[in-house]
Structures are given as C-alpha cells and as structure tokens.
Amino acid sequence: MAEFKLLPLKRLHIGYQRISLYIYFLSLALIASGLLFSRAMISIGFISFMANWILEGNYSEKWHTLKSNRAGMIISAIFFIHLLGMLNTQNISYGMGELRVKLPLLLPLFYGSSKKLIKAIKPDYFLYLFIAAALFASIISFLKFEYNYEYQTVEDLNRMALVGENIQLSLFINLSIFSSLYFLIKQIHLSFFIKLLLLLNAIWQIIYLYLLNSLTGYISFIILLIFSALFVLKYKKRMLFLLGFIIFSIGFLLTLYLQNEINKFDQVQKIDFKNLPKYTINGNEYFHDTVGKRTENGYYIDIYVCREELKKEWEKVSYLDFTGPDRKGQNLSETLIRYLSSKGLSKDSVGFHSLATKDISFIENGCANFKYTNKFSLESRIYNILWQLNKYNKTGNATAQSVSQRIEFLKASLIIIKENFWFGVGTGDVMDEFNQTLEKTGTKLEKKYRNRVHNQYIVAFTALGFFGFIIFLFITFYPFFKFKMWGNYLFITFYLIILISYFTDNTLETQMGVSFFSFFYCLFCFSKSEK
C-alpha cells in the first residue's frame, strides 16, 4: 500500500524534473529583465529559482557538483563574512536587513551545484535578453523624462532611471554597450540586419549613457573602451602606439576643456561696492551684502536686492508663496534671487520683468540657475559640480549636494575606521556609526541627507575591520585568477564594471547592485562562454 502511494509521487517528481530547466530559464529571465524594469521581477526571479532548486531534489548529485565548483562558489563567502560580522553588532534588526539585501550572493552556491543548469545555459541567450531590456528601458525612461516633466533641469537627471539609481543603471548600460560590440565583432554568423541593430543599439546607448550624468558610468565607459582596444590590438604594436597617442591627446584636450570651465567659474564681475545705488527705479531701498560675496555664474547674488518688489511681482504670476518653499522644498525667494543673479539681472521689478513664463516655471520647480535648464549640456553639469564644491568649501554645508555629501561621508568613514581598525563596527552598526560620527564632527548636513560612504571597499572595511577587509579582497579576486579568466572578454568587462563601481557606490549594499553582481557572476563563471 505504501509502495502504491509513493509511485505516483515518484512519477510526479520525474515529471517535474523534466520541466525544472524551463523554470530555471524563466527565473533567470525575470532577473535579467527586472534589473532594468522592476525590483519585484528580480525578487520573483530569485524566489522561483530557489523554490525550483529545492523541489528538483537530487541533493547528492548537487553536493558533488558543488564540491567541484568551489572556486566559483567562494564568492558567496562575502555573505558569510557579513553574517559573521553580526557577532560584533548591537543593532541586530538593521544587521538582519543588511543580510536580507545580500541574500542574492548565495545564488552561486545553488547555481553552481546544478550540473544540468551549467550544461544547458549559455551567457549569450541572457545577454541578448539583457541588451533588449536595456534598449527598451532606456527609450522608455528617456521619453518619460523628456516629455512628462517639461521643466526638469540638470539637477533632476537622477530621476532618469525607471528603477534604482542612475549610477546603477549606468553600469547596466555599459555592459549592454560592450556586449553588443562583442557580438557585433565576434559572432560572424549573425545576419546583416541583426548586426545593424546591435550597432544602432550601441550608438544609442552610448548617447543614453551620457544623458544619465553618472561619473561612474563615464569612467567605466572610458576604461572599458581602452581595455577593449587593448584586447583587440594586443599583438599589433604599431596600432597600440597609435592608440596610446589618441588616448593621450583626448585626455590632454579634456584637461584643457575642464581647466577652461574652472577659469570661467572663477571669473567674477567687477563691482564698485562703494558706489552701489541705494534705491530702485521705483524708489524702494536696495539691500547690498558686500561681505558674503556669493556668486552665481560670476554675478554677485546679494547685491541689488529688493525683496519688497520681488514679492509684489511674484504674487502676480504664481500661486506659490514667495516666503514659502519651492517644489523641491527650498526657500523660494532664495531660488528666485539666485536665478535672477545667474542671468546677471537685478533682484527688483526691472530684473523680474526680464523673466519669461518658462523661467517662472523653472523657479517654481526649484531651479536656481538658468544654466541648469539646459539639462543635457556638459557645461551645465561641470558648473553644477563646481558650484557644489565651492559652496561646501565656503560654508561647510553639503546638504542636497551629491558631490559634497560624498566628501562629508568619506571624512566620517576615515574616523570610524581609525577608531575600529582591526575588527570594524559590525554588519548592523555601520549606519549608526556614521550618524554618530557625523554628529560628533558637527556636520551641517541635514539628517534626511545622511548616509554611509559611497565606496564598497571602505564600507566593507568599516563593517568588518582590517582582517575582514583582507578576506573580502581575497574573495573578490580569487575566482578571477583561479578560473584564469584573463582570456574571457565578457567576464573581464563585467568584472571591471564591478570593481570600478566599488570606488563610487555601495554596489553590494543595494538589491539592484548585488543582484546584478550575483546574476552575471554565475552566468560568466559557470556557464559555457567563448574566450
């Protein structure tokens, strides 16, 4: 009787094993697409993958397969050293949240134990899917940003990504670009139409990468471009010399351009502060601050200011309160005064009447400099960074300034590391330590803008200390040398993207970053791929 009951279950199990590979395919496809479109898709993909692995059975075979893939699955040890870091943690709940985010790091353990999966899946299938997803996501996000939000500025470019942040999206786009170029050159059997699509995709996504305004994305692209050229020309000495000359020339020209922009930023209008007019054309008194000497586009902000006239004129054209906040929560009158200054206009009724209707809309939306309205201009992006650094240098306040905030976080992290050098602060106490350290240093940074340092290497050192950090580095680089991956273009491209991102982002501290890392690590390390 017992044998009769088990027989249908055995048949059911055998039947399930026949479809389990398709479930693996679907799960991985959800992850690959979800990186560009939806966190929910990523979560569903991982959960369905794990559930399928459990239901599939064959644990003895999986264990033997896993033992033969130790070098590949060692990357999952990053999760376990952070789990060990919980022993040195006081904030257990926050630490558990950190571990939950890092759960995708366990994917190599399960992926690398399935012989059937390793044999069946090739990276090309999912790279084509990823490229297609990146193409559609980039087009949709661009159209949404450009046409749904008429009065966006260079400061709003961080809203471009459909999911996650621009810095993460820029990493995905880089992989899509160079995978497209790889297929274009390497896959000689592709039809002319497919090659044309890959070329057009690469060109569009290079443009889109520029639009994303991610410094990490730009640096990754330049390094990957140089690496790709070296990879192709490694045995052609004359071409390598020419490449070196081109790189030097471009670097030299960019340096000159940047220096010119810095010089332009430092140029300030000449003003005779002793002979400033006391009254406006309407007879109202001007306010002149001749001490602070703040500037916007080289024009002094705090002279020729008549708030009485500005308030009166503003209330004629806008429903927003002159003394209240703009739509970004900033002081509206300050935004208006800075915007007028950026155009070289007086801050009175005369200057106000020089503004167009679109200028009023930009001011209402929190834009304080007319240059920022040209959101895709390289000049406006450079100016925005220089303005942040200049303000931070003068005031010490990094609030709402992405570049300056990174400096503030870096200073705090160095203090924390110095005080907890050998064993770190623990997996769950990193954010608490940053908040406490920022308070002790007397930061002017508002609480809602406080965060940990944007550097994965430093975050690992902060949490795990010197010994944990050395283990972290070993785990990171060991598979590359163990697998002898220096001949695998796609793997090196992917790994360079990850290693570069570690310098400017907490790649392994976010769902998007850790999922991207784990997914493509498995794809390139375990699956068959061309070298």
Short mmCIF file of C-alpha atoms in Angstrom, two decimals:
data_model
loop_
_atom_site.label_atom_id
_atom_site.label_comp_id
_atom_site.label_asym_id
_atom_site.label_seq_id
_atom_site.Cartn_x
_atom_site.Cartn_y
_atom_site.Cartn_z
CA MET A 1 0.00 0.00 0.00
CA ALA A 2 2.83 2.40 0.92
CA GLU A 3 4.61 1.48 -2.32
CA PHE A 4 1.43 2.26 -4.28
CA LYS A 5 1.20 5.73 -2.69
CA LEU A 6 4.87 6.53 -3.35
CA LEU A 7 4.73 5.52 -7.01
CA PRO A 8 2.59 8.47 -8.20
CA LEU A 9 4.79 10.83 -6.16
CA LYS A 10 7.88 9.40 -7.83
CA ARG A 11 6.29 9.81 -11.25
CA LEU A 12 5.31 13.36 -10.34
CA HIS A 13 8.89 14.09 -9.27
CA ILE A 14 10.29 12.68 -12.52
CA GLY A 15 7.81 14.75 -14.48
CA TYR A 16 8.77 17.87 -12.54
CA GLN A 17 12.45 17.33 -13.27
CA ARG A 18 11.65 17.46 -16.98
CA ILE A 19 10.26 21.00 -16.68
CA SER A 20 12.61 22.29 -13.97
CA LEU A 21 15.12 23.54 -16.53
CA TYR A 22 12.42 25.71 -18.13
CA ILE A 23 11.60 27.15 -14.70
CA TYR A 24 15.29 27.98 -14.23
CA PHE A 25 15.26 29.73 -17.62
CA LEU A 26 12.16 31.73 -16.72
CA SER A 27 13.54 32.68 -13.30
CA LEU A 28 16.83 33.93 -14.75
CA ALA A 29 14.97 35.78 -17.49
CA LEU A 30 12.93 37.59 -14.84
CA ILE A 31 16.11 38.66 -13.06
CA ALA A 32 17.80 39.83 -16.28
CA SER A 33 14.75 41.90 -17.27
CA GLY A 34 13.97 43.06 -13.73
CA LEU A 35 17.36 44.76 -13.44
CA LEU A 36 16.07 47.30 -15.95
CA PHE A 37 12.35 47.35 -15.16
CA SER A 38 11.27 46.16 -11.70
CA ARG A 39 12.58 45.15 -8.28
CA ALA A 40 9.55 42.88 -7.94
CA MET A 41 10.61 40.94 -11.05
CA ILE A 42 14.07 40.44 -9.51
CA SER A 43 12.60 39.16 -6.24
CA ILE A 44 10.18 36.82 -8.02
CA GLY A 45 13.03 35.53 -10.18
CA PHE A 46 15.24 34.71 -7.20
CA ILE A 47 12.42 33.15 -5.18
CA SER A 48 11.24 30.97 -8.08
CA PHE A 49 14.84 29.90 -8.78
CA MET A 50 15.37 28.82 -5.16
CA ALA A 51 11.99 27.08 -4.93
CA ASN A 52 12.70 25.20 -8.15
CA TRP A 53 16.13 24.14 -6.86
CA ILE A 54 14.55 22.71 -3.69
CA LEU A 55 11.68 20.94 -5.47
CA GLU A 56 14.01 19.48 -8.07
CA GLY A 57 15.78 17.31 -5.49
CA ASN A 58 18.91 15.32 -6.48
CA TYR A 59 20.75 16.78 -3.49
CA SER A 60 23.51 14.16 -3.50
CA GLU A 61 24.42 14.94 -7.12
CA LYS A 62 24.22 18.67 -6.42
CA TRP A 63 26.57 18.32 -3.46
CA HIS A 64 29.20 16.56 -5.59
CA THR A 65 28.82 19.15 -8.34
CA LEU A 66 29.19 21.96 -5.84
CA LYS A 67 32.39 20.49 -4.42
CA SER A 68 33.92 20.53 -7.90
CA ASN A 69 32.98 24.23 -8.26
CA ARG A 70 34.49 25.52 -5.02
CA ALA A 71 36.40 28.31 -6.71
CA GLY A 72 33.20 29.58 -8.27
CA MET A 73 31.02 29.46 -5.23
CA ILE A 74 33.63 31.07 -2.96
CA ILE A 75 32.16 34.45 -3.92
CA SER A 76 29.17 33.55 -1.72
CA ALA A 77 31.55 33.78 1.23
CA ILE A 78 31.02 37.57 1.08
CA PHE A 79 27.59 36.87 2.55
CA PHE A 80 29.02 34.66 5.28
CA ILE A 81 31.70 37.11 6.43
CA HIS A 82 28.93 39.70 6.84
CA LEU A 83 26.94 37.07 8.73
CA LEU A 84 29.98 36.62 10.97
CA GLY A 85 30.05 40.41 11.37
CA MET A 86 26.72 40.12 13.21
CA LEU A 87 28.68 38.83 16.23
CA ASN A 88 30.11 42.34 16.57
CA THR A 89 26.74 44.06 16.04
CA GLN A 90 24.46 45.82 18.51
CA ASN A 91 21.75 46.89 16.04
CA ILE A 92 20.54 43.38 15.21
CA SER A 93 17.43 44.45 13.29
CA TYR A 94 19.42 46.71 10.94
CA GLY A 95 22.00 43.96 10.51
CA MET A 96 19.30 41.47 9.53
CA GLY A 97 18.12 43.95 6.93
CA GLU A 98 21.65 44.16 5.55
CA LEU A 99 21.86 40.37 5.30
CA ARG A 100 18.48 40.22 3.58
CA VAL A 101 19.75 42.60 0.88
CA LYS A 102 22.82 40.41 0.41
CA LEU A 103 20.88 37.14 0.04
CA PRO A 104 21.40 37.09 -3.77
CA LEU A 105 25.09 36.49 -3.03
CA LEU A 106 24.05 32.90 -2.24
CA LEU A 107 22.96 32.37 -5.86
CA PRO A 108 26.40 30.96 -6.90
CA LEU A 109 26.02 28.23 -4.25
CA PHE A 110 22.83 26.95 -5.84
CA TYR A 111 23.59 27.77 -9.46
CA GLY A 112 27.00 26.11 -9.21
CA SER A 113 25.53 22.91 -7.79
CA SER A 114 23.24 22.18 -10.74
CA LYS A 115 25.11 20.22 -13.43
CA LYS A 116 22.04 20.34 -15.66
CA LEU A 117 21.86 24.12 -15.40
CA ILE A 118 25.58 24.62 -16.05
CA LYS A 119 25.46 22.43 -19.17
CA ALA A 120 22.29 23.92 -20.64
CA ILE A 121 22.64 27.66 -20.16
CA LYS A 122 24.91 29.84 -22.28
CA PRO A 123 25.52 33.52 -21.43
CA ASP A 124 24.62 34.60 -24.98
CA TYR A 125 20.89 33.90 -24.52
CA PHE A 126 20.56 36.08 -21.45
CA LEU A 127 22.93 38.75 -22.72
CA TYR A 128 20.70 39.22 -25.78
CA LEU A 129 17.70 39.44 -23.46
CA PHE A 130 19.55 41.91 -21.22
CA ILE A 131 20.57 44.04 -24.22
CA ALA A 132 16.96 44.13 -25.45
CA ALA A 133 15.68 45.03 -21.97
CA ALA A 134 18.30 47.78 -21.66
CA LEU A 135 17.30 49.17 -25.06
CA PHE A 136 13.58 49.32 -24.28
CA ALA A 137 14.16 50.62 -20.74
CA SER A 138 16.46 53.39 -21.98
CA ILE A 139 13.99 54.53 -24.63
CA ILE A 140 11.03 54.47 -22.22
CA SER A 141 12.91 56.28 -19.44
CA PHE A 142 14.21 58.95 -21.83
CA LEU A 143 10.79 59.64 -23.32
CA LYS A 144 9.22 59.70 -19.85
CA PHE A 145 11.84 62.13 -18.55
CA GLU A 146 11.85 64.36 -21.60
CA TYR A 147 8.13 64.69 -22.26
CA ASN A 148 6.37 64.01 -18.95
CA TYR A 149 8.40 66.53 -16.98
CA GLU A 150 8.69 69.70 -19.02
CA TYR A 151 10.65 71.75 -16.51
CA GLN A 152 13.34 69.30 -15.45
CA THR A 153 16.93 70.52 -15.06
CA VAL A 154 20.43 69.08 -14.83
CA GLU A 155 19.80 68.59 -11.10
CA ASP A 156 16.89 66.26 -11.90
CA LEU A 157 18.78 63.83 -14.12
CA ASN A 158 18.95 61.35 -11.22
CA ARG A 159 15.25 60.68 -11.94
CA MET A 160 16.05 59.19 -15.35
CA ALA A 161 16.19 55.52 -14.29
CA LEU A 162 12.94 53.53 -14.28
CA VAL A 163 14.15 51.57 -11.23
CA GLY A 164 17.11 52.10 -8.91
CA GLU A 165 19.53 54.97 -9.37
CA ASN A 166 21.37 56.41 -12.36
CA ILE A 167 24.73 55.15 -11.12
CA GLN A 168 23.47 51.54 -11.12
CA LEU A 169 21.71 51.96 -14.46
CA SER A 170 24.92 53.33 -15.97
CA LEU A 171 26.70 50.08 -15.04
CA PHE A 172 23.99 48.03 -16.74
CA ILE A 173 24.12 50.23 -19.84
CA ASN A 174 27.91 49.83 -20.04
CA LEU A 175 27.58 46.06 -20.01
CA SER A 176 24.89 46.29 -22.69
CA ILE A 177 27.07 48.51 -24.90
CA PHE A 178 30.17 46.35 -24.79
CA SER A 179 28.22 43.09 -25.05
CA SER A 180 26.61 44.48 -28.21
CA LEU A 181 30.01 45.38 -29.64
CA TYR A 182 31.32 41.93 -28.68
CA PHE A 183 28.52 40.15 -30.54
CA LEU A 184 28.89 42.54 -33.47
CA ILE A 185 32.56 41.64 -33.93
CA LYS A 186 32.73 38.07 -32.63
CA GLN A 187 29.52 36.48 -33.91
CA ILE A 188 30.30 36.32 -37.62
CA HIS A 189 27.26 34.13 -38.34
CA LEU A 190 24.79 36.90 -37.46
CA SER A 191 22.73 38.38 -40.27
CA PHE A 192 23.37 41.89 -41.54
CA PHE A 193 20.07 43.07 -40.04
CA ILE A 194 20.98 41.80 -36.54
CA LYS A 195 24.43 43.38 -36.77
CA LEU A 196 22.86 46.68 -37.81
CA LEU A 197 20.51 46.51 -34.82
CA LEU A 198 23.44 45.80 -32.47
CA LEU A 199 25.38 48.74 -33.91
CA LEU A 200 22.44 51.13 -33.62
CA ASN A 201 21.77 49.87 -30.09
CA ALA A 202 25.39 50.51 -29.07
CA ILE A 203 25.31 54.04 -30.56
CA TRP A 204 22.00 54.92 -28.86
CA GLN A 205 23.08 53.55 -25.51
CA ILE A 206 26.36 55.48 -25.61
CA ILE A 207 24.22 58.61 -26.08
CA TYR A 208 21.91 57.48 -23.30
CA LEU A 209 24.89 56.83 -21.01
CA TYR A 210 25.89 60.46 -21.50
CA LEU A 211 22.36 61.59 -20.65
CA LEU A 212 22.43 59.64 -17.37
CA ASN A 213 25.01 62.06 -15.96
CA SER A 214 26.80 59.37 -13.94
CA LEU A 215 30.52 59.96 -13.36
CA THR A 216 30.92 56.26 -12.53
CA GLY A 217 29.28 55.41 -15.85
CA TYR A 218 31.62 57.74 -17.74
CA ILE A 219 34.75 56.37 -16.03
CA SER A 220 33.61 52.78 -16.64
CA PHE A 221 32.97 53.50 -20.31
CA ILE A 222 36.41 55.09 -20.85
CA ILE A 223 38.25 52.27 -19.07
CA LEU A 224 36.25 49.59 -20.91
CA LEU A 225 36.87 51.32 -24.23
CA ILE A 226 40.63 51.35 -23.59
CA PHE A 227 40.53 47.73 -22.39
CA SER A 228 38.56 46.65 -25.47
CA ALA A 229 41.04 48.33 -27.78
CA LEU A 230 43.95 46.69 -25.97
CA PHE A 231 42.16 43.33 -26.08
CA VAL A 232 41.75 43.57 -29.86
CA LEU A 233 45.17 45.08 -30.63
CA LYS A 234 47.30 43.19 -28.10
CA TYR A 235 49.65 41.81 -30.77
CA LYS A 236 49.77 44.90 -33.01
CA LYS A 237 52.49 47.17 -31.63
CA ARG A 238 52.04 49.99 -34.17
CA MET A 239 48.33 50.17 -33.51
CA LEU A 240 48.95 50.15 -29.75
CA PHE A 241 51.29 53.12 -30.16
CA LEU A 242 48.61 54.95 -32.16
CA LEU A 243 46.02 54.07 -29.51
CA GLY A 244 48.26 55.45 -26.78
CA PHE A 245 48.71 58.69 -28.75
CA ILE A 246 44.93 59.02 -29.24
CA ILE A 247 44.25 58.41 -25.53
CA PHE A 248 46.88 60.97 -24.52
CA SER A 249 45.51 63.55 -26.98
CA ILE A 250 41.91 63.11 -25.82
CA GLY A 251 43.00 63.28 -22.17
CA PHE A 252 45.00 66.44 -22.88
CA LEU A 253 42.09 68.12 -24.66
CA LEU A 254 39.66 67.17 -21.88
CA THR A 255 42.07 68.61 -19.32
CA LEU A 256 42.26 71.89 -21.25
CA TYR A 257 38.46 71.99 -21.53
CA LEU A 258 38.00 71.34 -17.81
CA GLN A 259 40.58 73.96 -16.91
CA ASN A 260 38.78 76.47 -19.13
CA GLU A 261 35.48 75.73 -17.36
CA ILE A 262 37.15 76.18 -13.96
CA ASN A 263 38.62 79.51 -15.07
CA LYS A 264 35.19 80.63 -16.30
CA PHE A 265 33.67 79.63 -12.96
CA ASP A 266 36.24 81.70 -11.08
CA GLN A 267 35.62 84.83 -13.17
CA VAL A 268 33.56 87.37 -11.21
CA GLN A 269 32.04 90.65 -12.40
CA LYS A 270 33.87 93.80 -11.38
CA ILE A 271 31.77 95.86 -8.99
CA ASP A 272 32.49 99.14 -7.25
CA PHE A 273 30.97 98.21 -3.88
CA LYS A 274 31.44 101.75 -2.55
CA ASN A 275 29.16 103.29 -5.16
CA LEU A 276 26.22 100.89 -5.33
CA PRO A 277 22.82 102.60 -5.86
CA LYS A 278 20.67 102.90 -2.75
CA TYR A 279 17.24 102.87 -4.42
CA THR A 280 15.44 101.03 -7.21
CA ILE A 281 13.86 102.81 -10.18
CA ASN A 282 10.61 102.77 -8.14
CA GLY A 283 12.23 104.48 -5.16
CA ASN A 284 12.40 101.38 -2.92
CA GLU A 285 15.54 100.68 -0.94
CA TYR A 286 18.09 98.12 -2.15
CA PHE A 287 19.78 95.61 0.13
CA HIS A 288 23.50 95.10 -0.59
CA ASP A 289 25.58 92.44 1.19
CA THR A 290 29.18 93.39 0.40
CA VAL A 291 30.72 90.89 2.83
CA GLY A 292 29.45 87.42 1.82
CA LYS A 293 30.15 87.90 -1.90
CA ARG A 294 28.26 84.79 -3.06
CA THR A 295 28.17 84.44 -6.83
CA GLU A 296 26.10 82.71 -9.50
CA ASN A 297 27.64 82.49 -12.99
CA GLY A 298 30.12 85.15 -11.85
CA TYR A 299 27.40 87.61 -10.77
CA TYR A 300 27.04 88.64 -7.13
CA ILE A 301 23.87 87.24 -5.56
CA ASP A 302 23.36 89.51 -2.57
CA ILE A 303 23.50 92.96 -4.15
CA TYR A 304 20.74 94.85 -5.98
CA VAL A 305 18.15 93.01 -3.87
CA CYS A 306 14.72 94.47 -3.21
CA ARG A 307 12.53 91.75 -1.68
CA GLU A 308 9.54 94.10 -1.46
CA GLU A 309 9.36 94.47 -5.25
CA LEU A 310 10.16 90.80 -5.87
CA LYS A 311 7.35 89.67 -3.58
CA LYS A 312 4.86 92.00 -5.24
CA GLU A 313 5.80 90.89 -8.78
CA TRP A 314 5.98 87.20 -7.87
CA GLU A 315 2.46 87.16 -6.43
CA LYS A 316 1.14 88.41 -9.78
CA VAL A 317 2.39 85.35 -11.69
CA SER A 318 2.48 82.43 -9.26
CA TYR A 319 0.31 80.67 -6.69
CA LEU A 320 3.39 79.64 -4.67
CA ASP A 321 4.10 81.74 -1.58
CA PHE A 322 7.14 84.00 -2.02
CA THR A 323 8.16 83.36 1.59
CA GLY A 324 7.45 79.61 1.39
CA PRO A 325 9.21 76.66 -0.25
CA ASP A 326 9.55 75.86 -3.93
CA ARG A 327 8.57 72.40 -5.20
CA LYS A 328 11.93 70.99 -4.06
CA GLY A 329 11.40 72.25 -0.53
CA GLN A 330 13.97 75.04 -0.86
CA ASN A 331 13.34 78.64 0.13
CA LEU A 332 11.54 80.04 -2.92
CA SER A 333 12.74 83.63 -2.51
CA GLU A 334 16.34 82.36 -2.37
CA THR A 335 15.78 80.28 -5.52
CA LEU A 336 14.33 83.33 -7.30
CA ILE A 337 17.19 85.62 -6.23
CA ARG A 338 19.82 83.09 -7.34
CA TYR A 339 18.07 82.55 -10.68
CA LEU A 340 17.94 86.30 -11.39
CA SER A 341 21.60 86.58 -10.39
CA SER A 342 22.58 83.75 -12.75
CA LYS A 343 21.22 85.86 -15.63
CA GLY A 344 23.01 88.98 -14.41
CA LEU A 345 19.70 90.69 -13.57
CA SER A 346 18.92 92.99 -10.67
CA LYS A 347 16.70 91.48 -7.97
CA ASP A 348 13.91 94.04 -8.33
CA SER A 349 10.86 94.67 -10.52
CA VAL A 350 13.01 95.57 -13.54
CA GLY A 351 15.02 92.36 -13.32
CA PHE A 352 11.90 90.29 -12.65
CA HIS A 353 10.14 91.55 -15.80
CA SER A 354 13.04 90.22 -17.87
CA LEU A 355 11.98 86.67 -16.97
CA ALA A 356 9.90 84.61 -19.38
CA THR A 357 6.99 82.37 -18.40
CA LYS A 358 9.19 79.27 -18.65
CA ASP A 359 11.68 80.90 -16.24
CA ILE A 360 8.91 81.24 -13.66
CA SER A 361 8.09 77.53 -14.05
CA PHE A 362 11.72 76.56 -13.59
CA ILE A 363 11.96 78.68 -10.43
CA GLU A 364 8.76 77.14 -9.05
CA ASN A 365 10.32 73.71 -9.60
CA GLY A 366 13.44 74.65 -7.62
CA CYS A 367 15.90 75.62 -10.36
CA ALA A 368 18.26 78.32 -9.08
CA ASN A 369 20.43 78.83 -12.17
CA PHE A 370 19.28 79.27 -15.77
CA LYS A 371 22.26 77.20 -16.97
CA TYR A 372 20.76 74.14 -15.31
CA THR A 373 17.73 74.35 -17.59
CA ASN A 374 19.94 73.03 -20.39
CA LYS A 375 19.91 69.65 -18.70
CA PHE A 376 21.94 67.74 -21.29
CA SER A 377 24.72 70.32 -21.54
CA LEU A 378 28.19 69.20 -20.39
CA GLU A 379 29.00 72.78 -19.38
CA SER A 380 25.98 72.96 -17.04
CA ARG A 381 26.94 69.65 -15.42
CA ILE A 382 30.50 70.78 -14.76
CA TYR A 383 29.27 74.12 -13.42
CA ASN A 384 26.87 72.35 -11.05
CA ILE A 385 29.71 70.26 -9.59
CA LEU A 386 32.00 73.28 -9.24
CA TRP A 387 29.21 75.24 -7.55
CA GLN A 388 28.65 72.43 -5.04
CA LEU A 389 32.35 72.21 -4.20
CA ASN A 390 32.65 75.98 -3.94
CA LYS A 391 29.66 76.25 -1.60
CA TYR A 392 30.91 73.36 0.54
CA ASN A 393 34.36 74.94 0.76
CA LYS A 394 32.91 78.27 1.90
CA THR A 395 30.09 77.10 4.20
CA GLY A 396 30.93 73.51 5.14
CA ASN A 397 27.30 72.59 4.37
CA ALA A 398 26.83 69.66 1.96
CA THR A 399 23.02 69.42 2.23
CA ALA A 400 21.33 68.41 -1.06
CA GLN A 401 24.69 68.35 -2.86
CA SER A 402 25.55 64.87 -4.10
CA VAL A 403 29.26 65.53 -4.73
CA SER A 404 29.90 67.43 -1.49
CA GLN A 405 27.98 64.83 0.53
CA ARG A 406 30.40 62.16 -0.66
CA ILE A 407 33.27 64.18 0.78
CA GLU A 408 31.43 64.50 4.11
CA PHE A 409 30.76 60.75 4.22
CA LEU A 410 34.38 59.94 3.34
CA LYS A 411 35.68 62.10 6.20
CA ALA A 412 33.36 60.33 8.65
CA SER A 413 34.35 56.88 7.37
CA LEU A 414 38.06 57.55 7.91
CA ILE A 415 37.34 58.50 11.53
CA ILE A 416 35.28 55.33 12.08
CA ILE A 417 37.96 53.11 10.54
CA LYS A 418 40.65 54.71 12.68
CA GLU A 419 38.64 54.04 15.84
CA ASN A 420 37.63 50.47 14.84
CA PHE A 421 40.58 49.43 12.72
CA TRP A 422 41.04 45.73 13.43
CA PHE A 423 37.51 44.32 13.72
CA GLY A 424 35.22 47.06 12.37
CA VAL A 425 31.88 48.14 13.81
CA GLY A 426 29.86 45.08 12.78
CA THR A 427 27.45 44.41 9.95
CA GLY A 428 24.46 46.11 11.55
CA ASP A 429 26.11 49.15 13.13
CA VAL A 430 27.56 50.87 10.06
CA MET A 431 24.74 53.39 9.63
CA ASP A 432 24.52 54.10 13.38
CA GLU A 433 28.26 54.77 13.49
CA PHE A 434 28.04 57.15 10.54
CA ASN A 435 25.20 59.09 12.16
CA GLN A 436 27.04 59.34 15.48
CA THR A 437 30.31 60.34 13.84
CA LEU A 438 28.64 62.99 11.70
CA GLU A 439 27.06 64.41 14.88
CA LYS A 440 30.42 64.42 16.71
CA THR A 441 32.12 66.25 13.86
CA GLY A 442 29.44 68.95 13.97
CA THR A 443 28.18 68.34 10.43
CA LYS A 444 25.79 70.85 8.90
CA LEU A 445 24.29 68.09 6.76
CA GLU A 446 20.54 67.73 7.32
CA LYS A 447 19.50 64.34 8.74
CA LYS A 448 17.48 63.23 5.71
CA TYR A 449 20.63 63.50 3.56
CA ARG A 450 22.89 61.49 5.86
CA ASN A 451 24.16 58.14 4.63
CA ARG A 452 27.22 55.91 4.66
CA VAL A 453 30.19 56.49 2.39
CA HIS A 454 29.63 55.64 -1.28
CA ASN A 455 32.53 53.22 -1.60
CA GLN A 456 32.13 49.45 -1.27
CA TYR A 457 35.75 48.91 -0.25
CA ILE A 458 35.50 51.43 2.61
CA VAL A 459 32.06 50.17 3.70
CA ALA A 460 33.49 46.64 3.93
CA PHE A 461 36.47 47.91 5.93
CA THR A 462 34.15 49.89 8.22
CA ALA A 463 31.89 46.91 8.92
CA LEU A 464 34.46 44.10 9.04
CA GLY A 465 37.70 45.79 10.04
CA PHE A 466 41.19 45.10 8.67
CA PHE A 467 41.03 41.31 8.86
CA GLY A 468 37.56 41.13 7.32
CA PHE A 469 38.58 43.55 4.58
CA ILE A 470 41.57 41.40 3.59
CA ILE A 471 39.24 38.38 3.37
CA PHE A 472 36.80 40.47 1.31
CA LEU A 473 39.55 41.36 -1.18
CA PHE A 474 40.72 37.75 -1.39
CA ILE A 475 37.19 36.51 -2.07
CA THR A 476 36.70 39.23 -4.71
CA PHE A 477 39.82 38.45 -6.75
CA TYR A 478 40.40 34.73 -6.14
CA PRO A 479 37.87 33.37 -8.70
CA PHE A 480 39.32 35.56 -11.45
CA PHE A 481 42.78 34.04 -11.09
CA LYS A 482 41.56 30.54 -10.22
CA PHE A 483 39.42 30.36 -13.36
CA LYS A 484 42.15 32.06 -15.45
CA MET A 485 39.60 34.48 -16.83
CA TRP A 486 42.07 36.90 -18.45
CA GLY A 487 41.13 35.50 -21.87
CA ASN A 488 37.37 35.88 -21.36
CA TYR A 489 36.38 39.29 -22.72
CA LEU A 490 32.83 39.30 -21.36
CA PHE A 491 33.86 38.26 -17.85
CA ILE A 492 36.66 40.85 -17.66
CA THR A 493 34.27 43.54 -18.94
CA PHE A 494 31.72 42.62 -16.29
CA TYR A 495 34.33 42.41 -13.51
CA LEU A 496 35.90 45.75 -14.43
CA ILE A 497 32.45 47.35 -14.18
CA ILE A 498 32.00 45.88 -10.70
CA LEU A 499 35.47 46.82 -9.43
CA ILE A 500 35.13 50.39 -10.73
CA SER A 501 31.68 50.72 -9.18
CA TYR A 502 33.11 49.72 -5.79
CA PHE A 503 35.03 53.01 -5.72
CA THR A 504 31.98 55.25 -6.11
CA ASP A 505 28.98 53.23 -4.93
CA ASN A 506 27.82 50.67 -2.34
CA THR A 507 27.23 48.05 -5.03
CA LEU A 508 26.72 45.16 -2.61
CA GLU A 509 24.52 47.17 -0.24
CA THR A 510 21.55 47.53 -2.62
CA GLN A 511 19.22 44.98 -4.19
CA MET A 512 19.97 46.22 -7.71
CA GLY A 513 23.74 46.13 -7.28
CA VAL A 514 24.02 42.77 -5.53
CA SER A 515 21.54 41.15 -7.94
CA PHE A 516 23.48 42.42 -10.96
CA PHE A 517 26.72 41.11 -9.49
CA SER A 518 25.41 37.67 -8.50
CA PHE A 519 23.46 37.06 -11.70
CA PHE A 520 26.23 37.83 -14.18
CA TYR A 521 28.89 36.25 -11.98
CA CYS A 522 27.03 32.94 -12.25
CA LEU A 523 26.41 33.42 -15.95
CA PHE A 524 30.06 34.02 -16.83
CA CYS A 525 31.76 31.75 -14.28
CA PHE A 526 29.69 28.58 -14.52
CA SER A 527 28.12 28.64 -17.97
CA LYS A 528 29.82 27.92 -21.24
CA SER A 529 31.19 31.01 -22.91
CA GLU A 530 33.63 31.84 -25.62
CA LYS A 531 37.09 33.07 -24.77
#
